[in-house]
Each structure stands twice: as C-alpha cells, then as structure tokens.
XYZ file of C-alpha atoms in Angstrom:
334
model
C 38.620 127.762 41.248
C 40.686 130.213 43.099
C 43.262 129.233 45.761
C 44.255 131.351 48.659
C 48.026 131.267 48.218
C 48.654 132.892 51.605
C 46.508 130.290 53.399
C 48.299 127.436 51.658
C 51.690 128.833 52.629
C 50.458 129.236 56.205
C 49.276 125.600 56.325
C 52.588 124.396 54.931
C 54.408 126.369 57.670
C 52.278 124.825 60.391
C 52.807 121.323 58.983
C 56.556 121.904 58.870
C 56.576 123.041 62.489
C 54.548 119.956 63.528
C 56.963 117.673 61.669
C 59.938 119.364 63.322
C 58.286 118.988 66.735
C 57.666 115.273 66.093
C 61.267 114.791 64.967
C 62.526 116.621 68.051
C 60.272 114.565 70.327
C 61.379 111.300 68.709
C 65.029 112.379 69.053
C 64.561 113.133 72.745
C 62.810 109.803 73.309
C 65.509 107.938 71.401
C 68.231 109.670 73.433
C 66.470 108.841 76.706
C 65.933 105.229 75.666
C 69.582 104.932 74.662
C 70.761 106.410 77.964
C 68.492 104.134 79.976
C 69.617 101.136 77.966
C 73.256 101.977 78.646
C 72.443 102.431 82.328
C 70.686 99.064 82.488
C 73.585 97.361 80.716
C 76.076 98.979 83.112
C 73.928 98.056 86.105
C 73.655 94.452 84.961
C 77.413 94.352 84.412
C 78.080 95.750 87.905
C 75.725 93.211 89.477
C 77.494 90.411 87.618
C 80.928 91.687 88.701
C 79.820 92.120 92.327
C 78.318 88.637 92.379
C 81.531 87.185 90.989
C 83.617 89.017 93.610
C 81.222 87.729 96.298
C 81.613 84.129 95.158
C 85.386 84.517 95.068
C 85.152 85.478 98.771
C 82.921 82.487 99.487
C 85.480 80.262 97.777
C 88.256 81.710 99.924
C 86.149 81.087 103.016
C 85.605 77.442 102.083
C 89.319 77.033 101.396
C 90.184 78.573 104.792
C 87.690 76.310 106.552
C 89.274 73.205 105.055
C 92.773 74.550 105.729
C 91.999 75.033 109.427
C 90.713 71.476 109.712
C 93.808 70.155 107.927
C 96.021 72.236 110.223
C 94.420 70.864 113.377
C 94.604 67.274 112.157
C 98.313 67.552 111.355
C 99.696 69.762 114.116
C 99.140 67.588 117.214
C 97.037 70.397 118.629
C 99.908 72.919 118.689
C 99.207 76.117 116.741
C 102.003 78.656 116.234
C 102.979 81.514 113.929
C 105.642 79.546 112.058
C 102.930 77.501 110.329
C 101.645 78.450 106.865
C 98.152 79.414 108.025
C 99.448 82.740 109.388
C 100.891 83.877 106.046
C 98.910 86.215 103.735
C 97.237 84.422 100.827
C 97.256 86.143 97.420
C 95.708 84.400 94.431
C 95.468 86.183 91.049
C 92.508 85.374 88.806
C 91.455 86.421 85.336
C 89.961 89.883 85.721
C 90.624 90.053 89.458
C 92.073 88.235 92.421
C 91.787 87.164 96.069
C 93.643 88.494 99.100
C 93.074 86.671 102.369
C 94.666 86.157 105.764
C 93.815 84.143 108.864
C 94.250 85.525 112.379
C 94.120 83.782 115.717
C 91.259 85.221 117.772
C 92.868 83.804 120.903
C 95.804 86.188 120.760
C 93.718 89.078 122.094
C 91.607 89.761 125.183
C 88.077 88.402 124.753
C 85.792 91.098 126.173
C 82.970 88.587 126.701
C 85.130 86.775 129.248
C 84.489 89.556 131.769
C 81.042 88.119 132.399
C 82.500 84.866 133.733
C 85.047 84.114 136.410
C 84.930 83.496 140.140
C 84.921 86.525 142.404
C 87.876 87.014 144.687
C 88.748 89.285 147.568
C 92.084 90.972 147.034
C 92.260 92.712 150.371
C 92.060 96.093 148.679
C 88.942 98.146 149.216
C 88.957 99.334 145.606
C 89.266 95.807 144.237
C 87.295 93.808 146.807
C 85.014 91.340 145.057
C 86.534 92.057 141.617
C 87.197 89.014 139.462
C 90.695 88.074 138.324
C 89.593 88.717 134.749
C 88.440 92.223 135.538
C 91.717 92.944 137.292
C 93.536 91.707 134.180
C 91.411 94.006 132.007
C 92.259 96.953 134.242
C 95.968 96.124 133.892
C 95.472 95.941 130.132
C 93.959 99.435 130.027
C 96.845 100.769 132.109
C 99.433 99.061 129.891
C 97.829 100.347 126.697
C 97.572 103.977 127.775
C 99.191 105.184 130.963
C 97.265 108.469 130.750
C 93.910 106.811 131.509
C 92.940 107.782 135.048
C 92.151 105.182 137.688
C 88.629 106.605 137.923
C 88.051 106.112 134.182
C 89.435 102.558 134.338
C 87.203 101.607 137.276
C 84.125 103.245 135.744
C 84.587 101.662 132.324
C 85.461 98.174 133.595
C 82.587 98.103 136.112
C 80.151 99.385 133.491
C 81.409 96.775 131.054
C 80.733 93.982 133.553
C 77.223 95.387 134.106
C 76.699 95.523 130.341
C 77.551 91.846 129.983
C 75.949 90.297 133.059
C 72.330 89.141 133.075
C 71.198 90.937 136.229
C 70.283 94.566 136.920
C 72.472 94.967 139.989
C 74.886 97.859 139.563
C 78.603 97.492 140.273
C 80.210 100.142 142.527
C 81.163 102.396 139.596
C 79.106 100.664 136.943
C 75.894 101.441 135.085
C 72.633 99.683 134.341
C 69.419 100.651 132.526
C 68.757 103.735 134.673
C 71.988 105.353 133.474
C 71.390 104.685 129.777
C 67.692 105.599 129.926
C 68.551 109.057 131.273
C 70.576 110.032 128.212
C 69.442 112.305 125.390
C 69.016 109.297 123.111
C 68.082 106.552 125.601
C 68.801 102.844 125.260
C 69.162 99.839 127.546
C 72.121 97.822 128.734
C 72.539 94.657 126.685
C 72.760 92.295 129.693
C 74.162 89.693 127.338
C 77.383 88.817 125.551
C 78.635 91.149 122.859
C 78.480 90.231 119.184
C 81.144 92.723 118.078
C 83.699 94.869 119.857
C 82.221 98.030 118.335
C 79.563 97.740 121.076
C 82.172 99.127 123.474
C 81.256 102.585 122.152
C 77.913 102.284 123.957
C 79.278 101.380 127.388
C 79.223 103.968 130.155
C 82.586 105.595 130.873
C 84.034 105.118 127.386
C 86.263 107.880 126.048
C 87.097 108.287 122.369
C 90.563 109.561 123.286
C 91.688 106.059 124.283
C 89.029 103.738 122.878
C 90.821 103.115 119.565
C 93.928 101.975 121.464
C 91.796 99.524 123.464
C 90.057 98.190 120.340
C 93.420 97.169 118.849
C 94.134 94.763 121.723
C 90.709 93.298 122.439
C 88.288 91.121 120.523
C 84.841 89.638 120.917
C 84.258 85.937 120.340
C 80.506 85.588 119.705
C 78.719 83.421 122.250
C 81.921 82.598 124.152
C 82.824 83.931 127.600
C 86.075 82.002 128.024
C 89.470 83.637 128.336
C 92.032 81.498 126.508
C 95.213 82.978 125.071
C 97.407 80.970 122.729
C 100.919 81.786 123.942
C 102.318 80.619 120.590
C 100.410 83.112 118.429
C 100.489 86.286 120.493
C 103.033 88.616 118.876
C 105.140 91.498 120.103
C 102.494 94.022 119.047
C 100.183 92.393 121.606
C 102.728 92.117 124.407
C 100.460 94.350 126.495
C 97.860 91.558 126.518
C 100.351 88.964 127.742
C 101.625 91.416 130.360
C 98.100 92.081 131.628
C 97.226 88.395 131.918
C 100.458 87.240 133.530
C 101.237 90.273 135.671
C 104.573 90.868 133.936
C 105.618 94.343 132.889
C 105.559 95.031 129.162
C 109.306 94.609 128.663
C 109.175 91.247 130.435
C 106.306 90.140 128.193
C 108.293 91.266 125.134
C 111.228 89.121 126.273
C 109.018 86.056 126.732
C 107.630 86.462 123.206
C 110.992 87.135 121.556
C 112.590 84.116 123.287
C 109.757 81.772 122.379
C 110.801 78.735 120.283
C 110.161 79.137 116.549
C 107.776 76.198 116.586
C 106.130 77.395 119.789
C 105.698 75.782 123.170
C 104.553 72.166 122.959
C 102.425 72.372 126.110
C 101.047 75.022 128.426
C 103.368 73.738 131.158
C 106.388 74.549 128.955
C 105.262 78.164 128.880
C 104.541 78.266 132.620
C 108.015 76.830 133.282
C 109.730 79.867 131.723
C 111.721 81.474 134.523
C 110.123 84.914 134.360
C 106.640 83.347 134.220
C 107.119 80.706 136.933
C 108.519 83.362 139.273
C 105.116 85.065 139.266
C 103.469 82.205 141.221
C 100.223 82.811 139.407
C 97.017 81.382 140.919
C 95.522 78.346 139.196
C 92.712 80.380 137.669
C 95.167 82.655 135.917
C 97.223 79.700 134.652
C 94.067 78.327 133.001
C 93.977 81.372 130.733
C 96.897 80.080 128.665
C 97.021 77.388 126.008
C 99.039 76.288 122.967
C 96.127 75.614 120.635
C 93.338 77.683 119.130
C 89.615 77.171 118.748
C 88.703 80.465 117.085
C 90.092 81.937 113.887
C 89.263 85.138 112.031
C 89.491 85.370 108.247
C 89.811 88.681 106.393
C 89.133 88.507 102.658
C 89.225 91.124 99.915
C 88.366 90.127 96.346
C 88.288 92.026 93.064
C 86.698 91.321 89.708
C 86.837 93.903 86.908
C 85.697 97.115 88.635
C 84.036 95.404 91.615
C 85.580 94.861 95.054
C 84.206 92.859 97.953
C 85.385 92.601 101.567
C 84.358 90.070 104.178
C 85.344 88.986 107.686
C 84.496 85.483 108.911
C 84.853 84.020 112.399
C 85.456 80.260 112.598
C 85.074 78.044 115.645
C 86.456 74.557 116.246
C 84.564 72.021 118.374
C 85.993 69.165 120.426
C 85.840 66.847 117.399
C 87.900 69.340 115.377
C 84.959 70.229 113.161
C 85.234 73.777 111.848
C 82.083 75.891 111.553
C 81.244 79.539 110.892
C 80.195 81.723 113.815
C 79.745 85.047 112.051
C 80.170 86.842 108.732
C 80.539 90.568 108.189
C 80.376 92.140 104.748
C 82.081 95.346 103.724
C 84.628 95.188 106.566
C 88.257 95.938 105.804
C-alpha cells in the first residue's frame, strides 16, 4: 500500500491550523468571560456600597427626626442658633462616614407665601392692590441686588403671583398661560404652590444675571403658603430678608441680629420691643410674620462608604402636637 506523503503532510497542516483556531477561540471566550465576571463582581460591589451609603443617610434622617422632636420638647418652644441642632454633625464609620447639618427653613423668604395675604391699597398707583407680602418681596429683590430695575422687579413679582394663584386673571405686569404658550417651547403656568425653588427659572421676567442671588435668600416650603420668620435663627448672611420684612435698611437689620441675645428672644413681643423695630410701627399683618419657634427644618446629608457617596436633602415639618414628619426628600442634592 502506497501513501501519499504530500497529502498526509497537508492534512496534518490543516488539523494544526484547526487546533490553533480552536485554542484561539477558547482563549478569546475565556478572556471575555473573565472580563464580564470581573465587571459583574465590580457592579455587585458598587451596588452594595451604594446601598450601604443610602442606608447611612436614612439612619441620619431618622436621628435628625428624633433630635428635632427632642429639641421641641425641651426648649419651651424657643428655637435659636445657640442650640446644638444647628451645629454640623460628623460621624466616622468603618469604611466611610456621615456628614449632616440641620437648617431652619423659616430663616428665609417662603416663595409660596406670595399666594396668600390680604390685599391692601398703598395709595401709590404702582402698588395699588399689592399685598404686603409682595411689597416685602420687592424690597427683598432691591436689597439683594440694587442693579435690578423697577420694571424687572414688578414684572417678576407680578408673574410670580400669577404663577402661584389658582385663577387665570393676569396681574398688571404678570403672565398667565397665554404668555407661556407663545414661547418656542410652550408650557403652562403652574397655578399652584411650588414644590422647589428651582421652579423660579420658569417664571416670566426672570433673569439669570440676578436669579442666583435671589435663590440664596428664598426657599419653598412644600404645601405651605405661610410667611413665618424665626427671628432667633436668621443670621447676618440673611439680613436682607429681615430688612425686607421689617422695612429696616440692611445695616439696621444687621444691628438687630448682632445685638440679639445668645439664647434668642423668648417671645415675639421681645423682638418687636427692640427700639429700632418698634419705631417702625409695623401693621399687625407684618408683625404676624415673626416668631421665635420653627415648624420646618431642612436636613442636608452626605454619606460615604468605600468608593460610594450619597447625598440627600430632607424637609421636616412639625405639627401642633410636636410630631415631626417628612415633607420631601431629594436625592443627589449637595
């Protein structure tokens, strides 16, 4: 029997190539499987770390909720900045930690309050029928940035009232649905209370040149249209708010804050009895804007665990029975 040596060598070469191709294919598959396995392990680890950071934040929220209740039960209803609640909270943990701080939401101007308030006639054509609260907001805008024109202030404040009220009647320099529907990307006026102060960016008359300055001094309390300022927790950085609400100039408001007792005023009447404040002869409605207690707190939390970070903002509200509940949570907010 004769063998074709050339054919045998050719077959051996083909077999070798096939084996090499199989080895290469198996190597590629093994590499891909290894990479995917590492990715899945890393993904599972990240999910675990993120979940742990989230639960750290939830723990801080529960601690803050109980701390607020304890504060109210042991402060005789007087809340001030010399109490421990206002201090930053830092708690190290294995593999991470918690940073948290409470803020008084009644040390800023509640935008939602512009929907409420009795109308008054001031005797000025430009301000006839404008509420005391709207006049205070106009003073606030002027105090914050003296370069804002009167036209811009009137347009923005009127449009803001129209945004918040439930009707479709347009204020003298305001805006309702017809204005917003005519824009390149149309939308409607909310005609309801704001949920977050970022909504101010949608209101007619807003200008990015001064909006950031306004956002630093205002807040939005969800579902609440009351204007109550705690005169014990407003600080010198927010003197413009106190000046706008009282009618003082900014330097006078700074003096009232700097001369405030360390443990705050015991009653609203103690604040109103301050010489520079009593000399203003404020109407009763304006006097009702001030208080020495707080019903709304804001908690900012940032937690870390291994390589994961988590940020959260929580708004607390206190009812008449001093029960503390959560109004709103925001995730990923610094």
